[in-house]
CSV table of N, CA and C in Angstrom, one decimal:
chain,number,residue,atom,x,y,z
A,12,UNK,N,142.5,129.5,99.0
A,12,UNK,CA,141.2,130.3,98.9
A,12,UNK,C,140.7,130.5,100.3
A,13,UNK,N,140.3,131.7,100.6
A,13,UNK,CA,139.8,132.1,101.9
A,13,UNK,C,138.3,132.2,101.9
A,14,UNK,N,137.7,131.8,103.0
A,14,UNK,CA,136.3,132.0,103.2
A,14,UNK,C,136.0,133.5,103.5
A,15,UNK,N,134.9,134.0,102.9
A,15,UNK,CA,134.4,135.3,103.3
A,15,UNK,C,133.5,135.2,104.4
A,16,UNK,N,133.1,136.3,105.1
A,16,UNK,CA,132.2,136.2,106.2
A,16,UNK,C,130.8,135.8,105.6
A,17,UNK,N,130.5,136.2,104.4
A,17,UNK,CA,129.2,135.7,103.8
A,17,UNK,C,129.1,134.2,103.7
A,18,UNK,N,130.2,133.6,103.3
A,18,UNK,CA,130.3,132.1,103.2
A,18,UNK,C,130.3,131.5,104.5
A,19,UNK,N,131.0,132.0,105.5
A,19,UNK,CA,131.0,131.5,106.9
A,19,UNK,C,129.6,131.5,107.5
A,20,UNK,N,128.9,132.6,107.2
A,20,UNK,CA,127.5,132.7,107.8
A,20,UNK,C,126.6,131.7,107.2
A,21,UNK,N,126.7,131.4,105.9
A,21,UNK,CA,125.9,130.4,105.2
A,21,UNK,C,126.2,129.0,105.7
A,22,UNK,N,127.5,128.7,105.9
A,22,UNK,CA,127.9,127.5,106.5
A,22,UNK,C,127.3,127.3,107.8
A,23,UNK,N,127.3,128.3,108.6
A,23,UNK,CA,126.7,128.2,110.0
A,23,UNK,C,125.2,128.0,110.0
A,24,UNK,N,124.6,128.3,108.9
A,24,UNK,CA,123.1,128.3,108.9
A,24,UNK,C,122.6,127.1,108.1
A,25,UNK,N,123.3,126.5,107.2
A,25,UNK,CA,122.8,125.5,106.3
A,25,UNK,C,123.5,124.2,106.4
A,26,UNK,N,122.7,123.1,106.1
A,26,UNK,CA,123.3,121.8,106.1
A,26,UNK,C,124.2,121.6,105.0
A,27,UNK,N,125.4,120.9,105.2
A,27,UNK,CA,126.4,120.7,104.2
A,27,UNK,C,126.0,119.4,103.5
A,28,UNK,N,126.2,119.4,102.1
A,28,UNK,CA,126.1,118.2,101.3
A,28,UNK,C,127.5,118.0,100.8
A,29,UNK,N,128.0,116.8,101.1
A,29,UNK,CA,129.4,116.5,100.7
A,29,UNK,C,129.5,115.4,99.6
A,30,UNK,N,130.4,115.6,98.7
A,30,UNK,CA,130.6,114.6,97.6
A,30,UNK,C,132.1,114.2,97.7
A,31,UNK,N,132.2,112.9,97.5
A,31,UNK,CA,133.6,112.3,97.4
A,31,UNK,C,133.5,111.3,96.2
A,32,UNK,N,134.7,110.8,95.8
A,32,UNK,CA,134.7,109.9,94.7
A,32,UNK,C,135.6,108.7,95.1
A,33,UNK,N,135.3,107.5,94.6
A,33,UNK,CA,136.1,106.3,94.9
A,33,UNK,C,137.2,106.1,93.9
A,34,UNK,N,137.9,105.1,94.0
A,34,UNK,CA,139.1,104.8,93.1
A,34,UNK,C,138.7,104.5,91.7
A,35,UNK,N,137.4,104.2,91.4
A,35,UNK,CA,136.9,104.0,90.1
A,35,UNK,C,136.2,105.2,89.5
A,36,UNK,N,136.2,106.3,90.3
A,36,UNK,CA,135.5,107.5,89.8
A,36,UNK,C,134.1,107.6,90.1
A,37,UNK,N,133.5,106.7,90.9
A,37,UNK,CA,132.1,106.7,91.3
A,37,UNK,C,131.9,107.7,92.4
A,38,UNK,N,130.9,108.6,92.1
A,38,UNK,CA,130.6,109.6,93.1
A,38,UNK,C,129.8,109.1,94.3
A,39,UNK,N,129.9,109.8,95.4
A,39,UNK,CA,129.1,109.5,96.6
A,39,UNK,C,128.7,110.9,97.2
A,40,UNK,N,127.5,111.0,97.5
A,40,UNK,CA,127.0,112.3,98.1
A,40,UNK,C,126.1,112.1,99.2
A,41,UNK,N,126.2,113.0,100.2
A,41,UNK,CA,125.3,112.9,101.4
A,41,UNK,C,125.5,114.0,102.3
A,42,UNK,N,124.5,114.2,103.3
A,42,UNK,CA,124.6,115.3,104.2
A,42,UNK,C,125.7,115.1,105.2
A,43,UNK,N,126.2,116.2,105.7
A,43,UNK,CA,127.3,116.1,106.8
A,43,UNK,C,126.9,117.2,107.8
A,44,UNK,N,126.2,116.7,108.9
A,44,UNK,CA,125.6,117.6,109.9
A,44,UNK,C,126.6,118.3,110.7
A,45,UNK,N,127.8,117.8,110.8
A,45,UNK,CA,128.9,118.3,111.7
A,45,UNK,C,129.9,119.2,111.0
A,46,UNK,N,129.6,119.6,109.8
A,46,UNK,CA,130.6,120.4,109.0
A,46,UNK,C,130.6,121.8,109.6
A,47,UNK,N,131.8,122.3,109.9
A,47,UNK,CA,132.0,123.6,110.5
A,47,UNK,C,133.2,124.3,109.9
A,48,UNK,N,133.3,125.6,110.1
A,48,UNK,CA,134.4,126.4,109.7
A,48,UNK,C,135.5,126.2,110.8
A,49,UNK,N,136.7,125.8,110.3
A,49,UNK,CA,137.9,125.7,111.2
A,49,UNK,C,138.6,127.0,111.3
A,50,UNK,N,138.9,127.6,110.1
A,50,UNK,CA,139.5,128.9,110.0
A,50,UNK,C,139.2,129.4,108.6
A,51,UNK,N,139.9,130.5,108.2
A,51,UNK,CA,139.6,131.1,106.9
A,51,UNK,C,139.9,130.2,105.7
A,52,UNK,N,140.7,129.2,105.9
A,52,UNK,CA,141.1,128.3,104.7
A,52,UNK,C,140.8,126.8,104.9
A,53,UNK,N,140.1,126.5,106.0
A,53,UNK,CA,139.8,125.1,106.3
A,53,UNK,C,138.4,124.9,106.9
A,54,UNK,N,137.8,123.7,106.6
A,54,UNK,CA,136.6,123.2,107.2
A,54,UNK,C,137.0,122.0,108.0
A,55,UNK,N,136.1,121.6,109.0
A,55,UNK,CA,136.3,120.4,109.8
A,55,UNK,C,135.0,119.8,110.0
A,56,UNK,N,135.0,118.4,110.1
A,56,UNK,CA,133.8,117.7,110.5
A,56,UNK,C,134.2,116.4,111.2
A,57,UNK,N,133.2,115.9,111.9
A,57,UNK,CA,133.3,114.7,112.7
A,57,UNK,C,132.9,113.5,111.8
A,58,UNK,N,133.8,112.6,111.5
A,58,UNK,CA,133.4,111.4,110.8
A,58,UNK,C,132.9,110.4,111.8
A,59,UNK,N,131.6,110.1,111.6
A,59,UNK,CA,131.0,109.2,112.6
A,59,UNK,C,130.6,107.8,112.1
A,60,UNK,N,130.3,107.7,110.8
A,60,UNK,CA,129.9,106.4,110.3
A,60,UNK,C,131.0,105.5,109.8
A,61,UNK,N,132.1,106.1,109.5
A,61,UNK,CA,133.3,105.4,109.0
A,61,UNK,C,132.9,104.6,107.7
A,62,UNK,N,132.0,105.2,106.9
A,62,UNK,CA,131.5,104.5,105.7
A,62,UNK,C,132.2,104.9,104.4
A,63,UNK,N,131.5,104.9,103.4
A,63,UNK,CA,132.0,105.1,102.0
A,63,UNK,C,132.8,106.5,101.9
A,64,UNK,N,132.2,107.5,102.4
A,64,UNK,CA,132.8,108.8,102.3
A,64,UNK,C,134.2,108.8,103.0
A,65,UNK,N,134.3,108.2,104.2
A,65,UNK,CA,135.5,108.1,104.9
A,65,UNK,C,136.6,107.3,104.1
A,66,UNK,N,136.1,106.2,103.5
A,66,UNK,CA,137.0,105.3,102.7
A,66,UNK,C,137.5,106.1,101.5
A,67,UNK,N,136.7,106.9,100.9
A,67,UNK,CA,137.1,107.7,99.7
A,67,UNK,C,138.1,108.8,100.2
A,68,UNK,N,137.8,109.4,101.3
A,68,UNK,CA,138.7,110.5,101.8
A,68,UNK,C,140.1,109.9,102.1
A,69,UNK,N,140.1,108.7,102.7
A,69,UNK,CA,141.4,108.1,103.0
A,69,UNK,C,142.1,107.6,101.8
A,70,UNK,N,141.4,107.3,100.7
A,70,UNK,CA,141.9,106.8,99.5
A,70,UNK,C,142.5,107.9,98.6
A,71,UNK,N,141.8,109.0,98.5
A,71,UNK,CA,142.3,110.1,97.6
A,71,UNK,C,142.1,111.5,98.0
A,72,UNK,N,141.3,111.7,99.1
A,72,UNK,CA,141.1,113.0,99.6
A,72,UNK,C,140.3,114.0,98.8
A,73,UNK,N,139.8,113.7,97.6
A,73,UNK,CA,139.1,114.6,96.8
A,73,UNK,C,137.7,114.8,97.4
A,74,UNK,N,137.3,116.1,97.5
A,74,UNK,CA,136.0,116.4,98.2
A,74,UNK,C,135.4,117.7,97.6
A,75,UNK,N,134.1,117.7,97.6
A,75,UNK,CA,133.3,118.9,97.3
A,75,UNK,C,132.2,119.0,98.3
A,76,UNK,N,131.9,120.2,98.8
A,76,UNK,CA,130.8,120.5,99.7
A,76,UNK,C,130.0,121.6,99.2
A,77,UNK,N,128.7,121.4,99.3
A,77,UNK,CA,127.7,122.4,98.8
A,77,UNK,C,126.9,122.9,100.0
A,78,UNK,N,126.7,124.2,100.0
A,78,UNK,CA,125.8,124.9,101.0
A,78,UNK,C,124.9,125.8,100.2
A,79,UNK,N,123.6,125.6,100.4
A,79,UNK,CA,122.6,126.4,99.6
A,79,UNK,C,121.5,126.9,100.5
A,80,UNK,N,121.2,128.2,100.4
A,80,UNK,CA,120.0,128.8,101.1
A,80,UNK,C,119.0,128.9,100.0
A,81,UNK,N,118.1,127.9,100.0
A,81,UNK,CA,117.1,127.8,98.9
A,81,UNK,C,116.2,129.0,98.7
A,82,UNK,N,115.8,129.5,99.9
A,82,UNK,CA,114.9,130.7,99.8
A,82,UNK,C,115.5,131.9,99.1
A,83,UNK,N,116.8,132.0,99.1
A,83,UNK,CA,117.5,133.1,98.5
A,83,UNK,C,118.1,132.7,97.1
A,84,UNK,N,118.0,131.4,96.8
A,84,UNK,CA,118.7,130.9,95.6
A,84,UNK,C,120.2,131.3,95.6
A,85,UNK,N,120.8,131.2,96.8
A,85,UNK,CA,122.2,131.6,97.0
A,85,UNK,C,123.0,130.4,97.6
A,86,UNK,N,124.2,130.2,97.2
A,86,UNK,CA,125.0,129.1,97.7
A,86,UNK,C,126.4,129.1,97.2
A,87,UNK,N,127.1,128.1,97.8
A,87,UNK,CA,128.6,128.0,97.4
A,87,UNK,C,128.9,126.5,97.4
A,88,UNK,N,129.8,126.2,96.4
A,88,UNK,CA,130.4,124.8,96.4
A,88,UNK,C,131.9,125.0,96.7
A,89,UNK,N,132.4,124.3,97.7
A,89,UNK,CA,133.7,124.3,98.1
A,89,UNK,C,134.4,123.1,97.7
A,90,UNK,N,135.6,123.2,97.0
A,90,UNK,CA,136.3,122.0,96.5
A,90,UNK,C,137.7,122.0,97.2
A,91,UNK,N,138.1,120.9,97.6
A,91,UNK,CA,139.4,120.8,98.3
A,91,UNK,C,139.9,119.4,98.5
A,92,UNK,N,140.9,119.3,99.4
A,92,UNK,CA,141.6,118.1,99.8
A,92,UNK,C,141.3,117.8,101.2
A,93,UNK,N,140.8,116.6,101.5
A,93,UNK,CA,140.4,116.2,102.9
A,93,UNK,C,141.4,115.3,103.4
A,94,UNK,N,141.7,115.4,104.7
A,94,UNK,CA,142.6,114.5,105.4
A,94,UNK,C,141.9,114.0,106.7
A,95,UNK,N,142.0,112.7,107.0
A,95,UNK,CA,141.4,112.1,108.2
A,95,UNK,C,142.5,112.0,109.3
A,96,UNK,N,142.0,112.4,110.5
A,96,UNK,CA,142.9,112.3,111.7
A,96,UNK,C,142.2,111.6,112.8
A,97,UNK,N,142.9,110.7,113.6
A,97,UNK,CA,142.4,110.0,114.7
A,97,UNK,C,143.1,110.3,116.0
A,98,UNK,N,144.1,111.2,116.0
A,98,UNK,CA,144.8,111.5,117.2
A,98,UNK,C,144.0,112.4,118.1
A,99,UNK,N,144.3,112.4,119.4
A,99,UNK,CA,143.5,113.1,120.4
A,99,UNK,C,143.4,114.6,120.1
A,100,UNK,N,144.5,115.2,119.7
A,100,UNK,CA,144.4,116.7,119.4
A,100,UNK,C,143.4,117.0,118.4
A,101,UNK,N,143.4,116.3,117.2
A,101,UNK,CA,142.4,116.6,116.2
A,101,UNK,C,141.0,116.2,116.5
A,102,UNK,N,140.9,115.1,117.2
A,102,UNK,CA,139.5,114.6,117.7
A,102,UNK,C,138.9,115.7,118.6
A,103,UNK,N,139.7,116.2,119.5
A,103,UNK,CA,139.2,117.3,120.5
A,103,UNK,C,138.9,118.6,119.7
A,104,UNK,N,139.7,118.9,118.7
A,104,UNK,CA,139.4,120.1,117.9
A,104,UNK,C,138.1,120.0,117.2
A,105,UNK,N,137.8,118.8,116.6
A,105,UNK,CA,136.5,118.6,116.0
A,105,UNK,C,135.4,118.7,117.0
A,106,UNK,N,135.6,118.1,118.2
A,106,UNK,CA,134.5,118.2,119.2
A,106,UNK,C,134.3,119.6,119.6
A,107,UNK,N,135.4,120.4,119.7
A,107,UNK,CA,135.2,121.8,120.1
A,107,UNK,C,134.4,122.6,119.1
A,108,UNK,N,134.7,122.3,117.8
A,108,UNK,CA,134.0,123.0,116.7
A,108,UNK,C,132.5,122.5,116.5
A,109,UNK,N,132.3,121.2,116.5
A,109,UNK,CA,131.0,120.6,116.2
A,109,UNK,C,130.1,120.3,117.4
A,110,UNK,N,130.7,120.3,118.6
A,110,UNK,CA,130.0,120.0,119.8
A,110,UNK,C,129.8,118.6,120.1
A,111,UNK,N,130.3,117.7,119.3
A,111,UNK,CA,130.3,116.2,119.6
A,111,UNK,C,131.7,115.6,119.3
A,112,UNK,N,132.0,114.6,120.0
A,112,UNK,CA,133.2,113.9,119.8
A,112,UNK,C,133.1,113.0,118.6
A,113,UNK,N,134.0,113.0,117.6
A,113,UNK,CA,133.9,112.1,116.4
A,113,UNK,C,134.0,110.7,116.9
A,114,UNK,N,133.2,109.8,116.2
A,114,UNK,CA,133.3,108.4,116.5
A,114,UNK,C,134.4,107.7,115.8
A,115,UNK,N,134.8,108.1,114.6
A,115,UNK,CA,135.8,107.5,113.8
A,115,UNK,C,137.0,108.4,113.6
A,116,UNK,N,136.8,109.6,113.3
A,116,UNK,CA,137.9,110.5,112.9
A,116,UNK,C,137.5,112.0,112.8
A,117,UNK,N,138.4,112.9,112.9
A,117,UNK,CA,138.2,114.3,112.6
A,117,UNK,C,138.8,114.5,111.2
A,118,UNK,N,138.0,115.1,110.3
A,118,UNK,CA,138.4,115.4,108.9
A,118,UNK,C,138.6,116.9,108.7
A,119,UNK,N,139.7,117.2,108.2
A,119,UNK,CA,140.0,118.6,107.9
A,119,UNK,C,140.1,118.8,106.4
A,120,UNK,N,139.4,119.8,105.9
A,120,UNK,CA,139.4,120.1,104.4
A,120,UNK,C,140.2,121.3,104.2
A,121,UNK,N,141.2,121.2,103.3
A,121,UNK,CA,142.0,122.3,102.8
A,121,UNK,C,141.3,122.9,101.6
A,122,UNK,N,140.7,124.1,101.7
A,122,UNK,CA,139.9,124.7,100.7
A,122,UNK,C,140.8,125.2,99.5
A,123,UNK,N,140.5,124.6,98.3
A,123,UNK,CA,141.3,125.0,97.1
A,123,UNK,C,140.6,125.9,96.2
A,124,UNK,N,139.2,125.7,96.1
A,124,UNK,CA,138.4,126.6,95.2
A,124,UNK,C,137.0,126.7,95.8
A,125,UNK,N,136.4,127.9,95.5
A,125,UNK,CA,135.0,128.1,95.9
A,125,UNK,C,134.3,128.6,94.6
A,126,UNK,N,133.1,128.0,94.4
A,126,UNK,CA,132.3,128.4,93.3
A,126,UNK,C,130.9,128.9,93.8
A,127,UNK,N,130.3,129.8,93.1
A,127,UNK,CA,129.0,130.2,93.5
A,127,UNK,C,127.9,129.2,93.0
A,128,UNK,N,126.9,129.0,93.8
A,128,UNK,CA,125.8,128.2,93.4
A,128,UNK,C,124.5,129.0,93.3
A,129,UNK,N,124.7,130.3,93.1
A,129,UNK,CA,123.6,131.3,92.9
A,129,UNK,C,122.9,131.0,91.6
A,130,UNK,N,121.6,131.3,91.6
A,130,UNK,CA,120.9,131.3,90.3
A,130,UNK,C,121.3,132.4,89.4
A,131,UNK,N,121.1,132.2,88.1
A,131,UNK,CA,121.3,133.3,87.2
A,131,UNK,C,122.7,133.2,86.5
A,132,UNK,N,123.1,134.4,86.0
A,132,UNK,CA,124.3,134.5,85.2
A,132,UNK,C,125.6,134.1,85.9
A,133,UNK,N,125.7,134.2,87.3
A,133,UNK,CA,126.9,133.8,88.0
A,133,UNK,C,126.9,132.4,88.5
A,134,UNK,N,125.9,131.6,88.1
A,134,UNK,CA,125.8,130.2,88.6
A,134,UNK,C,127.1,129.4,88.2
A,135,UNK,N,127.7,128.8,89.1
A,135,UNK,CA,128.8,127.9,88.9
A,135,UNK,C,130.1,128.7,88.6
A,136,UNK,N,130.2,129.9,88.8
A,136,UNK,CA,131.4,130.7,88.6
A,136,UNK,C,132.4,130.6,89.7
A,137,UNK,N,133.7,130.4,89.4
A,137,UNK,CA,134.7,130.4,90.3
A,137,UNK,C,134.9,131.7,91.0
A,138,UNK,N,135.0,131.7,92.3
A,138,UNK,CA,135.3,133.0,93.0
A,138,UNK,C,136.8,133.2,93.0
A,139,UNK,N,137.2,134.5,92.8
A,139,UNK,CA,138.6,134.8,92.8
A,139,UNK,C,139.1,134.8,94.2
A,140,UNK,N,140.4,134.5,94.4
A,140,UNK,CA,141.0,134.4,95.7
A,140,UNK,C,141.1,135.8,96.3
């Protein structure tokens, strides 16, 4: 699934809220201030706390990220597979995109599906590739 310019613009303007799930199916959600567009099919962020989200990513890679512009009742939920990297190349790539060096890892998300979070009749609808 590819990001449209509209989605890229929203990602550039709004705070990401990321959800992961542990091995027992328990969800975890929180803000991710360093979430950025890597390319048309990937997001990247700096993993700095090395906490529950990172443990969940390393365990199963399942991830969802929400971006919403509340004033316009417009947003998107991106679902995909995340992978953690600690090598110099990926760490520098995350620094280049987010402006800070990751403390624990660079995480790249392979975008699988995108859903609308708009209000009204299209709320929660899967966008077509």
